Amino acid sequence: MADTPRVLVWGENRHEHRDQRVAELYPDGMHTTIKEGIEENLGDRFTVGTTTLEEPEHGLTEEVLASTDVLVWWGHMAHEEVSDEVVERVQRHVLAGLGLVVLHSGHWSKIFRTLMGTSCTLRWRNERDRELVWTVDPTHPIAQGVPQPIEIEAQEMYGEFFDIPVPDELVFVSNFSGGEVFRSGCTFRRGHGRIFYFSPGDQDYPVYHHKDVRKVIANGVAWAVTDRPERKAPTLERHAVGDFSV
Amino acid sequence: MADTPRVLVWGENRHEHRDQRVAELYPDGMHTTIKEGIEENLGDRFTVGTTTLEEPEHGLTEEVLASTDVLVWWGHMAHEEVSDEVVERVQRHVLAGLGLVVLHSGHWSKIFRTLMGTSCTLRWRNERDRELVWTVDPTHPIAQGVPQPIEIEAQEMYGEFFDIPVPDELVFVSNFSGGEVFRSGCTFRRGHGRIFYFSPGDQDYPVYHHKDVRKVIANGVAWAVTDRPERKAPTLERHAVGDFSV
Amino acid sequence: MADTPRVLVWGENRHEHRDQRVAELYPDGMHTTIKEGIEENLGDRFTVGTTTLEEPEHGLTEEVLASTDVLVWWGHMAHEEVSDEVVERVQRHVLAGLGLVVLHSGHWSKIFRTLMGTSCTLRWRNERDRELVWTVDPTHPIAQGVPQPIEIEAQEMYGEFFDIPVPDELVFVSNFSGGEVFRSGCTFRRGHGRIFYFSPGDQDYPVYHHKDVRKVIANGVAWAVTDRPERKAPTLERHAVGDFSV
Amino acid sequence: MADTPRVLVWGENRHEHRDQRVAELYPDGMHTTIKEGIEENLGDRFTVGTTTLEEPEHGLTEEVLASTDVLVWWGHMAHEEVSDEVVERVQRHVLAGLGLVVLHSGHWSKIFRTLMGTSCTLRWRNERDRELVWTVDPTHPIAQGVPQPIEIEAQEMYGEFFDIPVPDELVFVSNFSGGEVFRSGCTFRRGHGRIFYFSPGDQDYPVYHHKDVRKVIANGVAWAVTDRPERKAPTLERHAVGDFSV
């Protein structure tokens, strides 16, 4: 990684322009609010930028990805508008060491489904459930500095069964007042990249203004920075007996 | 295993004699009700017996354990009265291939703490919470034939953080109406033995009469039968180059 | 599943027609030898058929997949000739409950890479290494009835780093005489499907005639049969408060 | 943790006084050589001390443990001389957040067996095998800065089956020239403590002078420092509805 890791928050940026409620909650776009939450926690150690769907190549050119340490992804209504070429490119960078933090409805983004290999489907209901986010791995770095539980007054409900591979680490499990549970904080290692999925957050609620949610996202960003500065994907290697240098 | 696997339900059998409410719910002892639930589901394929704390050596002699395929454990108020010698004996048999199903307050039994290596502590509250048990591993054999979720009208609450090692498989997660979550169905392999922990069940509630709870316990018993009929613990083995026969 | 589970062995069937050595080792095609090994172990309980790349739709129509319980996959030189449409179809069936056993060079097949989300690359060398396959999960059903270790006189070497997600269960680890190690037996659950990857086996060696290798593949097939007879993928479900019937 | 984490290397210190070969390899005791390897890598950021079996309470009083961040353990011939009281004390501190790095023959120490719950037995042979240590989790912090593989010219062989719980993370797998494999680098979280087991190292070989082995041990020490400065074990907690402050 660079001396100062670079974070890029990718926002779909559609609801903000079509739905007044969302525009009021996130007047500068959800990506901007997410960025501010990361800066609030990591601003002295990380550089944080944003980009959106409508940029050329969705703002995710080869050059941009090569100079990014952690990509944060928020999308919802326009998953299918993300080009397959860009998805393939992001996957290639993740396998080479790009960190990826996927938020909320990003569970159904092309990039997350491509990296998981499953449908990534779940149960849902948008009726202002109270969500309590419980830590089940208290020494995990992503769980540091947050209360047990995190209380979110009103949220969209996401419930099990969540069709993902068994996470490498299960950090958070949520309780919803309507009766459901959800594996809301999960880590996965894919190739040389680290992936953190965190479910709290929806365009209809002010969740990305919530202090503890911002802390978790920042923790996830810090955790997702690769330990391998060379940024190279694993490759097929033929090697001779006794020659382990490959 | 024997042609017909033998299950032994171990009951502490104290509350039933001291507390009228428990005696009414479980007039023949909780161990008998648990046994009947297993027979209801597996009776044609398994032989099920019971024993209790007050028996000599708590009913768990070398001979009894050697002829048992799966041991089911319920204890609560008298964990400390179980002798260390019997605990060491049961551990030895589990590592050699005895299956173990630990129920509810058995989380704090000596045998479970010995096999886990952790404190096995948790949060709790006995105020008639509704518990909903959600399946998060839908193809696991222990989850077959039960609804999503299992609904238990009134239960003691068990909540996170539950201080266990990360389970080998997480099968169920519970939602409590008071707001908590709990990893309520967990599997662990230790030595040649298989262990299933399942939290629903308490002396103050008729939980072991609940059809779905009985089904899960029976599924856990069937799953815990070892694939290794020889019943032998792993041992330190010195062996010569090229001699892999040990 | 059907009363008698149906296994389908998919073979690329190219080397057999182009390379005399392979034709001599596998005169009826590798898929036929693999089929015979499964029948040798499971013939009384399973029905086993074969199909190959050159069949229309590679022999993997919607109807064929819907009536198959476990698909066994061997491919090597023609991975790219498998159509994306068929790969998408097989993935969909696996997520709905089709079992999948991927053999050796199938690590780089489109279907395996799609289900894993990673590059699935590894080290390799084709110089007649001796391979010893060690069991590290002795109570796993796939490891039953095989010696510790399985000895394979001559084999292609596959070595770490093998770029797969952390397996749900690691069953076998191989030692190669040239000095490498390899996670040679791994299980993964994806959606409602179970996947077993087993690396021993190459067109240049008579590995699929090896008694223990045949036993492991048959064990893997038996393990991969789903517990969920309804064969349905997880889906996005909206549901109302208190309505858990979805 | 303190601003400068404190590491304590515990050495059995017996072979060094009874066996001339060991005394020549480790003239100041194995614990001193291990300490120097940690200082070589972490000296500017950590404070490293040593203690031995023959000290009162084996040098592991309540006060010493309370002021230690990571304990490194090497023992072999005198496991049974470690008092049960001290073992119980160390376990309690690990569950409260003390990091623990267990080396080589420490696999059979009382403290490791107590924390694992299994027999911790394995295969072995002391005949100068070459050991190659392969990384199977290349982004793990413990694997940073070491070659793929680490080559150790001569070593005692440790082989599978190693009777431990499935590790939380498998970092290294070793190949021995005699044909065996071994899960040689494993992590476990227990309570609030982190445990790293690393098998290379024996009194009869100069392994603790090996540059890469020293690097891995130092990486393990740095990883094992808890994220939770308060150093407190999980406890049973009763709490009221809606009162999540416990």
Coordinates of C-alpha atoms in Angstrom, one line a residue, chain B residues 91 95 107-108 114-119 121-125 127 157 161 163 165-166 168 178-180 189-191 234-242 244 246, chain D residues 91 95 107-108 114-119 121-125 127 157 161 163 165-166 168 178-180 189-191 234-242 244 246:
Chain B
Q91 CA -14.0 -36.3 27.6
L95 CA -12.2 -37.8 21.8
H107 CA -23.3 -24.7 28.2
W108 CA -21.9 -24.3 31.7
T114 CA -13.5 -28.9 29.3
L115 CA -14.1 -29.7 25.6
M116 CA -14.3 -26.1 24.5
G117 CA -11.4 -24.6 26.6
T118 CA -13.3 -21.3 27.1
S119 CA -15.6 -19.9 29.8
T121 CA -20.4 -17.7 29.6
L122 CA -23.3 -15.8 28.0
R123 CA -26.1 -13.2 28.8
W124 CA -29.4 -14.4 30.1
R125 CA -32.8 -13.3 31.4
E127 CA -38.7 -13.4 31.6
M157 CA -33.2 -15.6 26.9
F161 CA -21.5 -12.7 23.6
D163 CA -17.8 -17.3 24.9
P165 CA -14.6 -21.2 20.1
V166 CA -15.8 -20.3 16.6
D168 CA -17.1 -25.6 13.0
G178 CA -36.3 -8.6 24.2
G179 CA -33.8 -7.7 21.4
E180 CA -30.9 -10.2 21.7
R189 CA -15.5 -31.8 16.1
R190 CA -13.1 -32.7 18.8
G191 CA -10.8 -35.7 18.3
P234 CA -5.9 -40.1 18.3
T235 CA -2.5 -40.9 20.0
L236 CA 1.1 -39.8 19.8
E237 CA 2.8 -42.1 17.2
R238 CA 6.4 -42.4 16.4
H239 CA 7.0 -43.9 13.0
A240 CA 9.9 -44.6 10.7
V241 CA 10.6 -43.2 7.3
G242 CA 8.4 -44.8 4.7
F244 CA 3.0 -45.2 7.1
V246 CA 0.9 -46.6 12.2
Chain D
Q91 CA -5.8 -20.0 30.9
L95 CA -9.4 -15.8 28.1
H107 CA 1.7 -28.8 21.4
W108 CA 1.6 -31.2 24.3
T114 CA -6.5 -27.2 28.3
L115 CA -7.2 -24.4 25.8
M116 CA -7.9 -26.8 22.9
G117 CA -9.9 -29.5 24.7
T118 CA -8.4 -32.2 22.6
S119 CA -5.4 -34.6 23.0
T121 CA -1.3 -35.7 19.7
L122 CA 0.5 -36.2 16.4
R123 CA 3.0 -38.3 14.5
W124 CA 6.7 -37.7 14.9
R125 CA 10.2 -38.9 13.9
E127 CA 15.7 -38.2 11.8
M157 CA 9.1 -34.5 11.7
F161 CA -3.3 -36.5 12.1
D163 CA -5.6 -33.8 17.0
P165 CA -9.9 -28.4 16.8
V166 CA -10.2 -27.1 13.3
D168 CA -9.8 -20.5 13.0
G178 CA 10.0 -38.4 4.6
G179 CA 6.6 -37.9 3.1
E180 CA 4.4 -36.4 5.7
R189 CA -9.3 -17.3 19.3
R190 CA -10.4 -18.3 22.8
G191 CA -12.3 -15.8 24.9
P234 CA -16.3 -12.8 29.2
T235 CA -18.6 -13.4 32.1
L236 CA -22.2 -14.6 32.8
E237 CA -24.4 -11.6 32.8
R238 CA -28.0 -11.3 33.7
H239 CA -29.7 -8.3 32.2
A240 CA -33.1 -6.8 32.1
V241 CA -35.2 -6.2 29.0
G242 CA -34.0 -3.2 27.1
F244 CA -28.0 -3.5 27.1
V246 CA -24.1 -4.8 30.8

